[in-house]
mmCIF file of C-alpha atoms in Angstrom:
data_model
loop_
_atom_site.group_PDB
_atom_site.id
_atom_site.type_symbol
_atom_site.label_atom_id
_atom_site.label_comp_id
_atom_site.label_asym_id
_atom_site.label_seq_id
_atom_site.Cartn_x
_atom_site.Cartn_y
_atom_site.Cartn_z
ATOM 1 C CA MET A 1 70.194 81.204 -74.876
ATOM 2 C CA LEU A 2 66.670 82.478 -75.162
ATOM 3 C CA ALA A 3 65.511 78.948 -75.757
ATOM 4 C CA LEU A 4 66.427 78.119 -72.222
ATOM 5 C CA PHE A 5 63.850 80.571 -70.969
ATOM 6 C CA LYS A 6 60.987 79.229 -72.986
ATOM 7 C CA PRO A 7 57.814 78.735 -70.987
ATOM 8 C CA SER A 8 57.960 75.006 -71.491
ATOM 9 C CA SER A 9 61.503 74.884 -70.160
ATOM 10 C CA LEU A 10 60.610 77.010 -67.183
ATOM 11 C CA LYS A 11 57.638 74.828 -66.454
ATOM 12 C CA CYS A 12 59.812 71.747 -66.635
ATOM 13 C CA CYS A 13 62.294 73.283 -64.219
ATOM 14 C CA GLN A 14 59.510 74.235 -61.891
ATOM 15 C CA ASN A 15 58.182 70.705 -61.976
ATOM 16 C CA ARG A 16 61.599 69.307 -61.232
ATOM 17 C CA LEU A 17 62.112 71.777 -58.413
ATOM 18 C CA SER A 18 58.704 70.917 -57.035
ATOM 19 C CA THR A 19 59.468 67.208 -57.257
ATOM 20 C CA PHE A 20 62.825 67.755 -55.572
ATOM 21 C CA SER A 21 61.176 69.825 -52.866
ATOM 22 C CA VAL A 22 58.575 67.108 -52.236
ATOM 23 C CA LYS A 23 61.234 64.443 -52.101
ATOM 24 C CA SER A 24 63.340 66.591 -49.783
ATOM 25 C CA ASN A 25 60.406 67.212 -47.516
ATOM 26 C CA SER A 26 59.590 63.517 -47.570
ATOM 27 C CA TYR A 27 63.190 62.658 -46.774
ATOM 28 C CA PHE A 28 63.416 65.105 -43.890
ATOM 29 C CA SER A 29 60.007 63.984 -42.698
ATOM 30 C CA SER A 30 61.197 60.374 -42.694
ATOM 31 C CA LEU A 31 64.294 61.471 -40.794
ATOM 32 C CA ASN A 32 62.098 63.165 -38.214
ATOM 33 C CA ASN A 33 59.902 60.094 -38.032
ATOM 34 C CA ASN A 34 62.944 57.881 -37.580
ATOM 35 C CA LYS A 35 64.204 60.225 -34.889
ATOM 36 C CA GLU A 36 60.845 60.075 -33.138
ATOM 37 C CA GLN A 37 60.807 56.301 -33.459
ATOM 38 C CA THR A 38 64.323 56.144 -32.027
ATOM 39 C CA THR A 39 63.263 58.387 -29.160
ATOM 40 C CA ASN A 40 60.186 56.250 -28.570
ATOM 41 C CA ILE A 41 62.301 53.104 -28.594
ATOM 42 C CA LYS A 42 64.696 54.657 -26.091
ATOM 43 C CA ASN A 43 61.816 55.755 -23.884
ATOM 44 C CA SER A 44 60.229 52.303 -24.106
ATOM 45 C CA ALA A 45 63.528 50.658 -23.250
ATOM 46 C CA LEU A 46 64.023 53.019 -20.302
ATOM 47 C CA LEU A 47 60.466 52.378 -19.122
ATOM 48 C CA SER A 48 60.981 48.612 -19.389
ATOM 49 C CA TYR A 49 64.237 48.911 -17.456
ATOM 50 C CA ASN A 50 62.537 50.913 -14.705
ATOM 51 C CA GLN A 51 59.700 48.395 -14.572
ATOM 52 C CA LEU A 52 62.260 45.606 -14.319
ATOM 53 C CA LEU A 53 63.991 47.367 -11.444
ATOM 54 C CA SER A 54 60.638 47.951 -9.764
ATOM 55 C CA SER A 55 59.675 44.290 -10.192
ATOM 56 C CA LYS A 56 63.043 43.224 -8.845
ATOM 57 C CA TYR A 57 62.531 45.460 -5.811
ATOM 58 C CA LEU A 58 59.028 44.107 -5.212
ATOM 59 C CA ILE A 59 60.238 40.533 -5.527
ATOM 60 C CA SER A 60 63.107 41.319 -3.187
ATOM 61 C CA THR A 61 60.776 42.877 -0.604
ATOM 62 C CA LYS A 62 58.533 39.806 -0.759
ATOM 63 C CA ILE A 63 61.313 37.235 -0.692
ATOM 64 C CA ASN A 64 63.519 38.821 1.980
ATOM 65 C CA PRO A 65 60.963 38.446 4.824
ATOM 66 C CA GLN A 66 60.405 34.831 3.796
ATOM 67 C CA LEU A 67 64.144 34.230 3.748
ATOM 68 C CA GLN A 68 64.375 35.869 7.174
ATOM 69 C CA GLN A 69 61.618 33.601 8.469
ATOM 70 C CA ILE A 70 63.404 30.566 7.056
ATOM 71 C CA SER A 71 66.640 31.743 8.672
ATOM 72 C CA ASN A 72 64.906 32.249 12.032
ATOM 73 C CA LEU A 73 63.260 28.834 11.750
ATOM 74 C CA SER A 74 66.606 27.242 10.960
ATOM 75 C CA LEU A 75 68.189 29.018 13.937
ATOM 76 C CA SER A 76 65.383 27.876 16.245
ATOM 77 C CA THR A 77 65.720 24.325 14.942
ATOM 78 C CA ASN A 78 69.447 24.393 15.606
ATOM 79 C CA ARG A 79 68.847 25.629 19.155
ATOM 80 C CA VAL A 80 66.297 22.901 19.797
ATOM 81 C CA SER A 81 68.692 20.341 18.346
ATOM 82 C CA GLU A 82 71.517 21.597 20.553
ATOM 83 C CA SER A 83 69.257 21.513 23.621
ATOM 84 C CA PHE A 84 68.157 17.987 22.743
ATOM 85 C CA LYS A 85 71.766 16.871 22.327
ATOM 86 C CA LYS A 86 72.635 18.497 25.629
ATOM 87 C CA GLY A 87 69.718 16.699 27.280
ATOM 88 C CA ILE A 88 70.912 13.378 25.874
ATOM 89 C CA THR A 89 74.373 14.170 27.227
ATOM 90 C CA VAL A 90 72.872 14.630 30.701
ATOM 91 C CA PHE A 91 71.527 11.074 30.641
ATOM 92 C CA LYS A 92 74.814 9.772 29.273
ATOM 93 C CA ASP A 93 76.607 11.315 32.246
ATOM 94 C CA VAL A 94 74.357 9.389 34.655
ATOM 95 C CA ASP A 95 75.982 6.146 35.745
ATOM 96 C CA LEU A 96 73.358 3.828 37.235
ATOM 97 C CA LYS A 97 76.129 1.445 38.252
ATOM 98 C CA SER A 98 77.046 3.943 40.966
ATOM 99 C CA LEU A 99 73.711 3.377 42.772
ATOM 100 C CA PRO A 100 75.225 0.809 45.192
ATOM 101 C CA LYS A 101 77.534 3.571 46.406
ATOM 102 C CA ALA A 102 74.535 5.467 47.778
ATOM 103 C CA PRO A 103 73.999 5.360 51.545
ATOM 104 C CA THR A 104 71.599 2.534 52.382
ATOM 105 C CA SER A 105 69.113 4.774 54.172
ATOM 106 C CA THR A 106 69.049 7.257 51.288
ATOM 107 C CA LEU A 107 68.523 4.490 48.758
ATOM 108 C CA LEU A 108 65.727 2.815 50.747
ATOM 109 C CA PHE A 109 63.827 6.013 51.512
ATOM 110 C CA GLY A 110 64.303 7.213 47.944
ATOM 111 C CA LEU A 111 62.887 4.018 46.453
ATOM 112 C CA GLY A 112 60.086 4.079 49.003
ATOM 113 C CA GLY A 113 59.248 7.591 47.863
ATOM 114 C CA VAL A 114 58.169 6.391 44.414
ATOM 115 C CA ILE A 115 55.555 3.975 45.796
ATOM 116 C CA PRO A 116 52.725 6.580 45.776
ATOM 117 C CA PHE A 117 53.606 7.428 42.179
ATOM 118 C CA VAL A 118 53.565 3.824 40.957
ATOM 119 C CA ALA A 119 50.581 2.771 43.082
ATOM 120 C CA ALA A 120 48.135 5.043 41.252
ATOM 121 C CA PRO A 121 48.513 3.643 37.702
ATOM 122 C CA LEU A 122 48.689 0.093 39.097
ATOM 123 C CA SER A 123 45.350 0.607 40.849
ATOM 124 C CA PHE A 124 43.869 1.912 37.592
ATOM 125 C CA LEU A 125 45.077 -1.237 35.860
ATOM 126 C CA PHE A 126 43.200 -3.520 38.258
ATOM 127 C CA PHE A 127 40.266 -1.406 39.444
ATOM 128 C CA GLY A 128 39.806 1.225 36.761
ATOM 129 C CA TYR A 129 40.425 4.950 36.806
ATOM 130 C CA ASN A 130 39.592 6.818 40.004
ATOM 131 C CA ALA A 131 39.738 10.626 40.087
ATOM 132 C CA SER A 132 40.364 10.732 43.849
ATOM 133 C CA ILE A 133 43.404 8.474 43.568
ATOM 134 C CA ALA A 134 44.634 10.524 40.614
ATOM 135 C CA PHE A 135 44.359 13.707 42.686
ATOM 136 C CA ALA A 136 46.187 12.053 45.576
ATOM 137 C CA GLN A 137 49.030 11.208 43.209
ATOM 138 C CA LEU A 138 48.971 14.771 41.869
ATOM 139 C CA ALA A 139 49.169 16.247 45.374
ATOM 140 C CA TYR A 140 52.033 13.918 46.260
ATOM 141 C CA GLY A 141 53.838 14.922 43.061
ATOM 142 C CA ALA A 142 53.436 18.589 43.995
ATOM 143 C CA SER A 143 54.942 17.962 47.442
ATOM 144 C CA ILE A 144 57.877 16.075 45.910
ATOM 145 C CA LEU A 145 58.467 18.887 43.426
ATOM 146 C CA ALA A 146 58.556 21.387 46.297
ATOM 147 C CA PHE A 147 60.925 19.032 48.150
ATOM 148 C CA VAL A 148 63.231 18.967 45.121
ATOM 149 C CA GLY A 149 63.361 22.755 45.293
ATOM 150 C CA GLY A 150 64.301 22.462 48.963
ATOM 151 C CA VAL A 151 67.190 20.161 48.041
ATOM 152 C CA LYS A 152 68.390 22.788 45.587
ATOM 153 C CA TRP A 153 68.037 25.466 48.262
ATOM 154 C CA GLY A 154 70.152 23.493 50.716
ATOM 155 C CA TYR A 155 72.816 22.954 48.070
ATOM 156 C CA ALA A 156 72.803 26.674 47.204
ATOM 157 C CA ILE A 157 73.146 28.040 50.740
ATOM 158 C CA GLY A 158 75.943 25.569 51.380
ATOM 159 C CA LYS A 159 78.123 27.683 49.117
ATOM 160 C CA ASP A 160 80.147 30.617 50.411
ATOM 161 C CA LYS A 161 78.353 32.987 48.040
ATOM 162 C CA PRO A 162 75.139 31.503 46.618
ATOM 163 C CA THR A 163 74.143 33.102 43.334
ATOM 164 C CA ILE A 164 70.771 34.577 42.488
ATOM 165 C CA GLN A 165 70.387 31.816 39.908
ATOM 166 C CA ASP A 166 70.813 29.100 42.539
ATOM 167 C CA ILE A 167 68.338 30.729 44.925
ATOM 168 C CA GLY A 168 65.859 31.437 42.137
ATOM 169 C CA LEU A 169 65.976 27.897 40.768
ATOM 170 C CA SER A 170 65.397 26.520 44.257
ATOM 171 C CA THR A 171 62.175 28.509 44.764
ATOM 172 C CA VAL A 172 60.624 28.045 41.321
ATOM 173 C CA PRO A 173 59.752 24.321 41.816
ATOM 174 C CA SER A 174 57.467 25.097 44.773
ATOM 175 C CA LEU A 175 55.677 27.758 42.714
ATOM 176 C CA ILE A 176 55.189 25.294 39.860
ATOM 177 C CA ALA A 177 53.846 22.736 42.340
ATOM 178 C CA TRP A 178 51.376 25.277 43.722
ATOM 179 C CA THR A 179 50.246 26.168 40.188
ATOM 180 C CA GLY A 180 49.742 22.496 39.364
ATOM 181 C CA LEU A 181 47.224 22.214 42.206
ATOM 182 C CA LEU A 182 45.267 25.289 41.093
ATOM 183 C CA VAL A 183 44.605 24.290 37.485
ATOM 184 C CA PRO A 184 42.275 21.465 36.339
ATOM 185 C CA GLN A 185 43.498 18.017 37.303
ATOM 186 C CA SER A 186 44.558 16.785 33.848
ATOM 187 C CA LEU A 187 46.481 19.984 33.185
ATOM 188 C CA GLY A 188 47.923 19.859 36.698
ATOM 189 C CA ILE A 189 49.411 16.425 35.999
ATOM 190 C CA LEU A 190 51.196 17.835 32.962
ATOM 191 C CA VAL A 191 52.423 20.833 34.963
ATOM 192 C CA ILE A 192 53.802 18.711 37.816
ATOM 193 C CA SER A 193 55.411 16.112 35.535
ATOM 194 C CA SER A 194 57.006 18.855 33.437
ATOM 195 C CA GLY A 195 58.252 20.551 36.599
ATOM 196 C CA LEU A 196 59.843 17.341 37.862
ATOM 197 C CA GLY A 197 61.527 16.720 34.515
ATOM 198 C CA ALA A 198 62.781 20.298 34.232
ATOM 199 C CA ALA A 199 64.055 20.318 37.818
ATOM 200 C CA PHE A 200 66.000 17.115 37.184
ATOM 201 C CA TYR A 201 67.514 18.477 33.981
ATOM 202 C CA ILE A 202 68.528 21.802 35.550
ATOM 203 C CA ASP A 203 70.045 20.104 38.581
ATOM 204 C CA MET A 204 72.105 17.817 36.386
ATOM 205 C CA ILE A 205 73.624 20.669 34.370
ATOM 206 C CA THR A 206 74.095 23.228 37.155
ATOM 207 C CA SER A 207 75.014 21.207 40.243
ATOM 208 C CA GLN A 208 78.012 19.031 41.035
ATOM 209 C CA TYR A 209 76.164 16.259 42.838
ATOM 210 C CA PRO A 210 77.886 12.931 43.618
ATOM 211 C CA SER A 211 77.551 10.284 40.921
ATOM 212 C CA TRP A 212 75.364 8.058 43.129
ATOM 213 C CA PHE A 213 72.979 10.953 43.817
ATOM 214 C CA ARG A 214 72.724 11.761 40.109
ATOM 215 C CA ALA A 215 71.904 8.124 39.359
ATOM 216 C CA LEU A 216 69.326 7.947 42.161
ATOM 217 C CA ARG A 217 67.782 11.233 41.103
ATOM 218 C CA CYS A 218 67.515 10.042 37.501
ATOM 219 C CA LEU A 219 65.809 6.807 38.562
ATOM 220 C CA LEU A 220 63.334 8.481 40.918
ATOM 221 C CA SER A 221 62.482 11.426 38.650
ATOM 222 C CA SER A 222 61.985 9.196 35.601
ATOM 223 C CA THR A 223 59.688 6.866 37.547
ATOM 224 C CA ALA A 224 57.656 9.786 38.894
ATOM 225 C CA VAL A 225 57.235 11.437 35.484
ATOM 226 C CA ILE A 226 56.284 8.175 33.738
ATOM 227 C CA SER A 227 53.754 7.364 36.471
ATOM 228 C CA LEU A 228 52.143 10.801 36.252
ATOM 229 C CA LEU A 229 51.907 10.651 32.464
ATOM 230 C CA THR A 230 50.376 7.166 32.709
ATOM 231 C CA THR A 231 47.698 8.572 35.002
ATOM 232 C CA PHE A 232 47.121 11.387 32.530
ATOM 233 C CA LEU A 233 46.517 8.876 29.726
ATOM 234 C CA CYS A 234 44.217 6.797 31.924
ATOM 235 C CA SER A 235 42.034 9.837 32.586
ATOM 236 C CA PHE A 236 40.657 9.758 29.021
#
């Protein structure tokens, strides 16, 4: 029994205990390191997830306005397409074969009314562009546009209860005609021709005119607009 407590034996035990202690400390240290690494990995993963969410939000905030713009553009395109189709329908509803049904006096005076429109571009064809003749055509176009508003006015007050829309649409053409005479001549031609075209379109979709009047109006308005635009092109 005493041999167990020899100095050499005690020293050996101490060495073993020391070795065990070092290994234990190393083991627990590695456990702590692994725990720290696990925590770091979790934190890194959480940080990456948050960054991903942030990136997704930023991308969403950048893409959503663009998608909204695309949606608005698509909606505007659809509206323009519908308006264009409606405009085509207006011309389809015009039956030029009904022109002979028009009263003779109305037909003759109506066709005579386009002579000043057609005369201007014809004179440019033979004698060259003349600003005075172009202005005369412009002034005549303004008077016709105001006259078209008067026709609308007469149709509106013929109703038992004319609407504000009818009265308003009958006064706007004269204001457009007045504006067309105030602006420079080339711009005025565009204003008057646009006013004549718009007045024709609005009358066709809002008024129940006889078929012969619709046909006559289509013929006269188209001739007037084409003549004015021809003068506009000749001015350059």
